[in-house]
Amino acid sequence: MIFYCDSFVLPLPPEHRFPMAKYALLRERVVAAGLVPPSGLRIPEAASDSELLRAHTPDYVARVKFGQLSPQEQRRIGFPWSPQMVERSRRSAGATIAACRLALKHGVGVNLAGGTHHAFADYGSGYCIFNDAAVAARALQAEGRAQRIVILDCDVHQGDGTAAILAADESIFTFSIHGAKNFPFRKQRSDLDIELPDGTGDDAYLDTLEEGVRRALSTSRGTLAIYLAGADPYFDDRLGRLALTKAGLAERDRLIFHYCRAAGLPVAVVMAGGYARKIVDTVDIHLQTVATALQG
């Protein structure tokens, strides 16, 4: 089963459609490729206030909910407030919660959106409103389904919001492999950070990633992994600055799933970033992530 939340379900104003357009295209491609039957696609429940409040401050949740974000806060997020933005953000976080539950039951769960790792406890940033990985991890703990969780963030940008929200939480291990000179320019401290120079290609990336994943899994002793499978390390990504090929990114996915499965670790997959000059390239990369996840 795959959970999705895209513009066909929740229409967005034109000013919100970048970087959202890829999600609807990805859902179309998942169906066309026959990765799951139509009945295997589900619109997620929206994350509740109580679920959001385990990762975000009451004041911030209320200001998002009631449209009280300042113009400066909206600029930091990257698009203006709207009711659709709030609903979509809630459902994206709800989809990651649902993917985690499914992973614990079947070994893998997929959210065709998510990966909003620049959202902090009390503000949004970089197209991110609510931090779905932190919200989901805390939800699964509160439900008694998983007590130790590892977040494997392979987006090209550091998961700064995730690192900040979970900085004092020893039960959730944060790992981020990202461009050293890319956004955010003021990095936070994850439990394990690997910074890469501009232009890093397939071989160097994969060698470094393998060592990082092995360290993260052995140190975290997790019972659930949340994998942020960003498409933006791609060489032709407008915001990426690394130089991975589609083949290299496919190998990245295989490596992540291999080590998690070898450790008996269920994996919830979220898509995170992707801003290729040709949107079809971003969708191709996300599609191969989904296909790899479902291979079992």
mmCIF file of C-alpha atoms in Angstrom:
data_model
loop_
_atom_site.group_PDB
_atom_site.id
_atom_site.type_symbol
_atom_site.label_atom_id
_atom_site.label_comp_id
_atom_site.label_asym_id
_atom_site.label_seq_id
_atom_site.Cartn_x
_atom_site.Cartn_y
_atom_site.Cartn_z
ATOM 1 C CA MET A 1 0.000 0.000 0.000
ATOM 2 C CA ILE A 2 1.190 3.514 -0.859
ATOM 3 C CA PHE A 3 -0.056 6.773 0.659
ATOM 4 C CA TYR A 4 -0.288 9.905 -1.425
ATOM 5 C CA CYS A 5 -1.308 13.530 -1.146
ATOM 6 C CA ASP A 6 -1.056 15.526 -4.363
ATOM 7 C CA SER A 7 -2.664 18.386 -6.238
ATOM 8 C CA PHE A 8 -5.341 16.175 -7.800
ATOM 9 C CA VAL A 9 -6.646 15.464 -4.312
ATOM 10 C CA LEU A 10 -6.010 18.861 -2.729
ATOM 11 C CA PRO A 11 -5.932 21.572 -5.427
ATOM 12 C CA LEU A 12 -3.349 24.231 -4.714
ATOM 13 C CA PRO A 13 -3.218 27.856 -5.871
ATOM 14 C CA PRO A 14 -0.777 28.507 -8.762
ATOM 15 C CA GLU A 15 1.818 30.123 -6.474
ATOM 16 C CA HIS A 16 2.100 26.873 -4.473
ATOM 17 C CA ARG A 17 2.637 24.500 -7.376
ATOM 18 C CA PHE A 18 6.437 24.664 -7.295
ATOM 19 C CA PRO A 19 7.765 22.335 -6.028
ATOM 20 C CA MET A 20 4.515 20.341 -5.717
ATOM 21 C CA ALA A 21 3.914 19.362 -9.356
ATOM 22 C CA LYS A 22 6.118 16.271 -9.176
ATOM 23 C CA TYR A 23 3.845 14.502 -6.695
ATOM 24 C CA ALA A 24 0.841 14.185 -8.996
ATOM 25 C CA LEU A 25 3.107 13.025 -11.818
ATOM 26 C CA LEU A 26 4.712 10.450 -9.543
ATOM 27 C CA ARG A 27 1.338 9.020 -8.574
ATOM 28 C CA GLU A 28 0.437 8.711 -12.275
ATOM 29 C CA ARG A 29 3.710 6.909 -12.987
ATOM 30 C CA VAL A 30 3.296 4.509 -10.047
ATOM 31 C CA VAL A 31 -0.110 3.493 -11.397
ATOM 32 C CA ALA A 32 1.090 3.286 -15.018
ATOM 33 C CA ALA A 33 4.052 1.115 -14.013
ATOM 34 C CA GLY A 34 1.759 -1.285 -12.179
ATOM 35 C CA LEU A 35 3.780 -1.067 -8.974
ATOM 36 C CA VAL A 36 0.558 -1.380 -6.986
ATOM 37 C CA PRO A 37 -3.059 -1.815 -8.087
ATOM 38 C CA PRO A 38 -5.257 1.293 -7.817
ATOM 39 C CA SER A 39 -6.707 -0.150 -4.619
ATOM 40 C CA GLY A 40 -3.202 -0.060 -3.144
ATOM 41 C CA LEU A 41 -3.141 3.747 -3.202
ATOM 42 C CA ARG A 42 -4.631 5.522 -0.205
ATOM 43 C CA ILE A 43 -5.293 9.155 0.658
ATOM 44 C CA PRO A 44 -3.916 9.569 4.187
ATOM 45 C CA GLU A 45 -5.709 10.854 7.231
ATOM 46 C CA ALA A 46 -4.565 14.324 8.260
ATOM 47 C CA ALA A 47 -2.202 14.479 11.217
ATOM 48 C CA SER A 48 -4.113 15.628 14.288
ATOM 49 C CA ASP A 49 -3.195 18.578 16.486
ATOM 50 C CA SER A 50 -2.040 16.181 19.204
ATOM 51 C CA GLU A 51 0.265 14.411 16.737
ATOM 52 C CA LEU A 52 1.715 17.691 15.455
ATOM 53 C CA LEU A 53 2.242 19.006 18.971
ATOM 54 C CA ARG A 54 4.681 16.211 19.800
ATOM 55 C CA ALA A 55 7.143 17.896 17.411
ATOM 56 C CA HIS A 56 5.907 21.503 17.139
ATOM 57 C CA THR A 57 5.068 24.246 19.598
ATOM 58 C CA PRO A 58 1.405 25.048 20.324
ATOM 59 C CA ASP A 59 1.847 28.642 19.165
ATOM 60 C CA TYR A 60 3.291 27.616 15.801
ATOM 61 C CA VAL A 61 0.614 24.979 15.138
ATOM 62 C CA ALA A 62 -2.096 27.521 15.976
ATOM 63 C CA ARG A 63 -0.595 30.229 13.751
ATOM 64 C CA VAL A 64 -0.394 27.818 10.815
ATOM 65 C CA LYS A 65 -3.888 26.505 11.457
ATOM 66 C CA PHE A 66 -5.541 29.935 11.677
ATOM 67 C CA GLY A 67 -3.539 31.757 9.010
ATOM 68 C CA GLN A 68 -1.573 33.947 11.399
ATOM 69 C CA LEU A 69 1.892 33.479 9.894
ATOM 70 C CA SER A 70 3.663 36.781 9.271
ATOM 71 C CA PRO A 71 4.779 37.769 5.747
ATOM 72 C CA GLN A 72 8.369 37.089 6.837
ATOM 73 C CA GLU A 73 7.453 33.600 8.037
ATOM 74 C CA GLN A 74 5.682 32.867 4.762
ATOM 75 C CA ARG A 75 8.715 34.028 2.776
ATOM 76 C CA ARG A 76 10.914 31.725 4.850
ATOM 77 C CA ILE A 77 8.612 28.820 3.994
ATOM 78 C CA GLY A 78 8.686 29.722 0.317
ATOM 79 C CA PHE A 79 5.004 30.210 -0.488
ATOM 80 C CA PRO A 80 2.035 32.068 1.021
ATOM 81 C CA TRP A 81 -0.425 30.655 3.506
ATOM 82 C CA SER A 82 -3.665 29.085 2.277
ATOM 83 C CA PRO A 83 -6.175 26.604 3.695
ATOM 84 C CA GLN A 84 -5.025 24.099 1.065
ATOM 85 C CA MET A 85 -1.426 24.472 2.261
ATOM 86 C CA VAL A 86 -2.461 23.630 5.817
ATOM 87 C CA GLU A 87 -4.553 20.629 4.781
ATOM 88 C CA ARG A 88 -1.901 19.258 2.457
ATOM 89 C CA SER A 89 0.799 19.652 5.118
ATOM 90 C CA ARG A 90 -1.315 17.822 7.677
ATOM 91 C CA ARG A 91 -2.033 14.997 5.250
ATOM 92 C CA SER A 92 1.612 14.719 4.227
ATOM 93 C CA ALA A 93 2.568 14.225 7.871
ATOM 94 C CA GLY A 94 -0.350 11.809 8.264
ATOM 95 C CA ALA A 95 0.925 9.833 5.279
ATOM 96 C CA THR A 96 4.317 9.356 6.913
ATOM 97 C CA ILE A 97 2.659 8.176 10.127
ATOM 98 C CA ALA A 98 0.606 5.700 8.077
ATOM 99 C CA ALA A 99 3.695 4.551 6.131
ATOM 100 C CA CYS A 100 5.489 3.857 9.422
ATOM 101 C CA ARG A 101 2.583 1.762 10.701
ATOM 102 C CA LEU A 102 2.508 -0.153 7.444
ATOM 103 C CA ALA A 103 6.276 -0.709 7.523
ATOM 104 C CA LEU A 104 6.036 -2.265 10.966
ATOM 105 C CA LYS A 105 3.361 -4.623 9.683
ATOM 106 C CA HIS A 106 4.776 -5.528 6.258
ATOM 107 C CA GLY A 107 8.417 -4.431 6.278
ATOM 108 C CA VAL A 108 8.002 -1.354 4.091
ATOM 109 C CA GLY A 109 5.595 1.560 3.726
ATOM 110 C CA VAL A 110 5.719 4.408 1.208
ATOM 111 C CA ASN A 111 4.567 8.027 1.267
ATOM 112 C CA LEU A 112 4.673 9.601 -2.201
ATOM 113 C CA ALA A 113 5.289 12.957 -0.541
ATOM 114 C CA GLY A 114 6.875 13.884 2.795
ATOM 115 C CA GLY A 115 10.469 14.539 3.753
ATOM 116 C CA THR A 116 9.744 18.041 5.073
ATOM 117 C CA HIS A 117 12.918 18.154 7.112
ATOM 118 C CA HIS A 118 13.485 21.948 7.179
ATOM 119 C CA ALA A 119 10.488 22.547 9.466
ATOM 120 C CA PHE A 120 11.569 23.439 13.016
ATOM 121 C CA ALA A 121 9.506 23.164 16.165
ATOM 122 C CA ASP A 122 8.364 26.788 15.954
ATOM 123 C CA TYR A 123 8.747 27.810 12.311
ATOM 124 C CA GLY A 124 8.677 26.497 8.761
ATOM 125 C CA SER A 125 11.412 26.828 6.146
ATOM 126 C CA GLY A 126 12.438 25.665 2.694
ATOM 127 C CA TYR A 127 8.975 24.558 1.469
ATOM 128 C CA CYS A 128 8.411 22.694 4.761
ATOM 129 C CA ILE A 129 5.530 23.439 7.142
ATOM 130 C CA PHE A 130 5.390 20.471 9.540
ATOM 131 C CA ASN A 131 8.288 18.058 10.053
ATOM 132 C CA ASP A 132 6.698 14.759 9.026
ATOM 133 C CA ALA A 133 9.603 12.519 10.083
ATOM 134 C CA ALA A 134 9.714 13.952 13.603
ATOM 135 C CA VAL A 135 5.909 13.935 13.883
ATOM 136 C CA ALA A 136 5.726 10.326 12.688
ATOM 137 C CA ALA A 137 8.560 9.079 14.884
ATOM 138 C CA ARG A 138 6.960 10.575 17.978
ATOM 139 C CA ALA A 139 3.524 9.251 16.967
ATOM 140 C CA LEU A 140 4.805 5.687 16.633
ATOM 141 C CA GLN A 141 6.493 5.957 20.022
ATOM 142 C CA ALA A 142 3.319 7.311 21.643
ATOM 143 C CA GLU A 143 1.355 4.411 20.166
ATOM 144 C CA GLY A 144 3.836 1.945 21.644
ATOM 145 C CA ARG A 145 4.716 0.557 18.209
ATOM 146 C CA ALA A 146 8.412 1.534 18.102
ATOM 147 C CA GLN A 147 10.610 2.996 20.807
ATOM 148 C CA ARG A 148 13.946 3.445 19.014
ATOM 149 C CA ILE A 149 13.852 4.991 15.545
ATOM 150 C CA VAL A 150 16.555 5.924 13.048
ATOM 151 C CA ILE A 151 16.031 8.649 10.438
ATOM 152 C CA LEU A 152 18.175 8.159 7.338
ATOM 153 C CA ASP A 153 18.159 11.474 5.478
ATOM 154 C CA CYS A 154 19.622 11.254 1.975
ATOM 155 C CA ASP A 155 18.227 14.518 0.657
ATOM 156 C CA VAL A 156 20.998 16.758 -0.689
ATOM 157 C CA HIS A 157 20.158 19.364 1.967
ATOM 158 C CA GLN A 158 20.804 18.786 5.651
ATOM 159 C CA GLY A 159 17.776 17.825 7.719
ATOM 160 C CA ASP A 160 18.290 20.823 9.962
ATOM 161 C CA GLY A 161 14.769 21.011 11.355
ATOM 162 C CA THR A 162 14.768 17.305 12.167
ATOM 163 C CA ALA A 163 18.140 17.578 13.898
ATOM 164 C CA ALA A 164 17.000 20.560 15.975
ATOM 165 C CA ILE A 165 13.651 19.091 17.029
ATOM 166 C CA LEU A 166 15.218 15.781 18.064
ATOM 167 C CA ALA A 167 18.544 17.080 19.396
ATOM 168 C CA ALA A 168 17.903 16.048 22.994
ATOM 169 C CA ASP A 169 16.057 12.824 22.160
ATOM 170 C CA GLU A 170 18.314 9.794 22.547
ATOM 171 C CA SER A 171 15.576 7.442 21.366
ATOM 172 C CA ILE A 172 15.542 8.854 17.801
ATOM 173 C CA PHE A 173 18.828 8.797 15.863
ATOM 174 C CA THR A 174 19.260 11.377 13.090
ATOM 175 C CA PHE A 175 21.619 10.722 10.178
ATOM 176 C CA SER A 176 22.044 13.218 7.343
ATOM 177 C CA ILE A 177 24.320 12.994 4.302
ATOM 178 C CA HIS A 178 24.267 16.268 2.373
ATOM 179 C CA GLY A 179 26.134 18.941 0.461
ATOM 180 C CA ALA A 180 28.505 20.904 2.690
ATOM 181 C CA LYS A 181 27.976 24.237 0.920
ATOM 182 C CA ASN A 182 24.290 23.895 0.138
ATOM 183 C CA PHE A 183 21.175 25.108 1.950
ATOM 184 C CA PRO A 184 20.747 25.420 4.896
ATOM 185 C CA PHE A 185 23.817 27.583 5.268
ATOM 186 C CA ARG A 186 23.592 27.421 9.060
ATOM 187 C CA LYS A 187 23.677 23.713 9.799
ATOM 188 C CA GLN A 188 22.318 22.019 12.915
ATOM 189 C CA ARG A 189 23.942 19.010 14.591
ATOM 190 C CA SER A 190 22.469 15.610 13.716
ATOM 191 C CA ASP A 191 23.560 12.525 15.616
ATOM 192 C CA LEU A 192 25.636 11.755 12.519
ATOM 193 C CA ASP A 193 26.320 14.267 9.753
ATOM 194 C CA ILE A 194 28.299 13.591 6.584
ATOM 195 C CA GLU A 195 29.086 16.681 4.509
ATOM 196 C CA LEU A 196 30.084 16.287 0.871
ATOM 197 C CA PRO A 197 31.902 18.704 -1.429
ATOM 198 C CA ASP A 198 30.244 20.127 -4.521
ATOM 199 C CA GLY A 199 30.467 17.799 -7.507
ATOM 200 C CA THR A 200 30.610 14.554 -5.517
ATOM 201 C CA GLY A 201 29.777 11.701 -7.905
ATOM 202 C CA ASP A 202 28.431 8.174 -7.655
ATOM 203 C CA ASP A 203 31.467 6.254 -6.388
ATOM 204 C CA ALA A 204 32.557 8.672 -3.682
ATOM 205 C CA TYR A 205 28.967 9.201 -2.544
ATOM 206 C CA LEU A 206 28.162 5.503 -2.297
ATOM 207 C CA ASP A 207 31.357 4.629 -0.459
ATOM 208 C CA THR A 208 30.715 7.389 2.074
ATOM 209 C CA LEU A 209 27.026 6.550 2.397
ATOM 210 C CA GLU A 210 27.711 2.875 3.065
ATOM 211 C CA GLU A 211 29.989 3.660 5.982
ATOM 212 C CA GLY A 212 27.505 6.199 7.331
ATOM 213 C CA VAL A 213 24.531 3.862 7.158
ATOM 214 C CA ARG A 214 26.431 1.079 8.869
ATOM 215 C CA ARG A 215 27.395 3.459 11.685
ATOM 216 C CA ALA A 216 23.872 4.853 12.002
ATOM 217 C CA LEU A 217 22.231 1.439 12.215
ATOM 218 C CA SER A 218 24.718 -0.012 14.672
ATOM 219 C CA THR A 219 24.672 3.056 16.924
ATOM 220 C CA SER A 220 20.921 3.706 16.869
ATOM 221 C CA ARG A 221 19.786 0.145 17.653
ATOM 222 C CA GLY A 222 16.525 1.191 16.000
ATOM 223 C CA THR A 223 13.418 -0.890 15.472
ATOM 224 C CA LEU A 224 12.115 1.329 12.640
ATOM 225 C CA ALA A 225 13.809 3.426 9.942
ATOM 226 C CA ILE A 226 12.409 6.473 8.175
ATOM 227 C CA TYR A 227 14.231 6.974 4.859
ATOM 228 C CA LEU A 228 14.213 10.397 3.175
ATOM 229 C CA ALA A 229 14.977 9.447 -0.426
ATOM 230 C CA GLY A 230 15.649 12.862 -1.938
ATOM 231 C CA ALA A 231 16.053 13.002 -5.713
ATOM 232 C CA ASP A 232 18.135 16.174 -5.476
ATOM 233 C CA PRO A 233 21.675 14.710 -5.342
ATOM 234 C CA TYR A 234 21.098 14.250 -9.121
ATOM 235 C CA PHE A 235 23.675 16.002 -11.298
ATOM 236 C CA ASP A 236 21.062 18.078 -13.169
ATOM 237 C CA ASP A 237 19.109 19.193 -10.114
ATOM 238 C CA ARG A 238 18.736 22.970 -9.952
ATOM 239 C CA LEU A 239 19.276 23.055 -6.176
ATOM 240 C CA GLY A 240 21.573 20.080 -5.747
ATOM 241 C CA ARG A 241 25.266 20.802 -6.492
ATOM 242 C CA LEU A 242 26.224 17.108 -6.324
ATOM 243 C CA ALA A 243 26.763 14.928 -9.394
ATOM 244 C CA LEU A 244 24.989 11.594 -8.965
ATOM 245 C CA THR A 245 23.484 9.801 -11.945
ATOM 246 C CA LYS A 246 20.151 8.000 -11.947
ATOM 247 C CA ALA A 247 22.084 4.728 -11.754
ATOM 248 C CA GLY A 248 23.987 6.016 -8.736
ATOM 249 C CA LEU A 249 20.772 7.044 -7.001
ATOM 250 C CA ALA A 250 19.254 3.638 -7.735
ATOM 251 C CA GLU A 251 22.288 2.040 -6.100
ATOM 252 C CA ARG A 252 21.847 4.373 -3.127
ATOM 253 C CA ASP A 253 18.309 3.031 -2.680
ATOM 254 C CA ARG A 254 19.452 -0.580 -2.971
ATOM 255 C CA LEU A 255 22.171 0.045 -0.396
ATOM 256 C CA ILE A 256 19.753 1.576 2.112
ATOM 257 C CA PHE A 257 17.224 -1.236 1.773
ATOM 258 C CA HIS A 258 19.922 -3.920 1.845
ATOM 259 C CA TYR A 259 21.355 -2.752 5.154
ATOM 260 C CA CYS A 260 17.965 -2.142 6.730
ATOM 261 C CA ARG A 261 16.652 -5.544 5.694
ATOM 262 C CA ALA A 262 19.842 -7.245 6.823
ATOM 263 C CA ALA A 263 19.266 -5.665 10.225
ATOM 264 C CA GLY A 264 15.615 -6.746 10.244
ATOM 265 C CA LEU A 265 14.607 -3.085 10.222
ATOM 266 C CA PRO A 266 11.227 -2.017 8.742
ATOM 267 C CA VAL A 267 11.509 1.050 6.501
ATOM 268 C CA ALA A 268 9.060 3.896 5.901
ATOM 269 C CA VAL A 269 10.031 5.751 2.717
ATOM 270 C CA VAL A 270 9.302 9.415 1.960
ATOM 271 C CA MET A 271 10.283 11.280 -1.187
ATOM 272 C CA ALA A 272 11.850 14.540 0.117
ATOM 273 C CA GLY A 273 13.375 16.995 -2.397
ATOM 274 C CA GLY A 274 13.871 16.938 -6.138
ATOM 275 C CA TYR A 275 14.141 19.922 -8.486
ATOM 276 C CA ALA A 276 15.680 18.646 -11.726
ATOM 277 C CA ARG A 277 15.680 20.948 -14.745
ATOM 278 C CA LYS A 278 13.424 18.383 -16.424
ATOM 279 C CA ILE A 279 10.698 17.335 -14.005
ATOM 280 C CA VAL A 280 10.546 13.914 -15.631
ATOM 281 C CA ASP A 281 14.043 13.225 -14.275
ATOM 282 C CA THR A 282 12.929 13.902 -10.721
ATOM 283 C CA VAL A 283 9.885 11.677 -11.205
ATOM 284 C CA ASP A 284 12.075 8.922 -12.715
ATOM 285 C CA ILE A 285 14.310 8.974 -9.632
ATOM 286 C CA HIS A 286 11.410 8.868 -7.191
ATOM 287 C CA LEU A 287 9.754 6.096 -9.195
ATOM 288 C CA GLN A 288 12.837 3.890 -9.035
ATOM 289 C CA THR A 289 12.960 4.466 -5.257
ATOM 290 C CA VAL A 290 9.377 3.257 -4.932
ATOM 291 C CA ALA A 291 10.051 0.265 -7.203
ATOM 292 C CA THR A 292 13.124 -0.702 -5.164
ATOM 293 C CA ALA A 293 11.195 -0.379 -1.902
ATOM 294 C CA LEU A 294 8.471 -2.711 -3.141
ATOM 295 C CA GLN A 295 10.834 -5.414 -4.431
ATOM 296 C CA GLY A 296 10.914 -7.016 -0.985
#
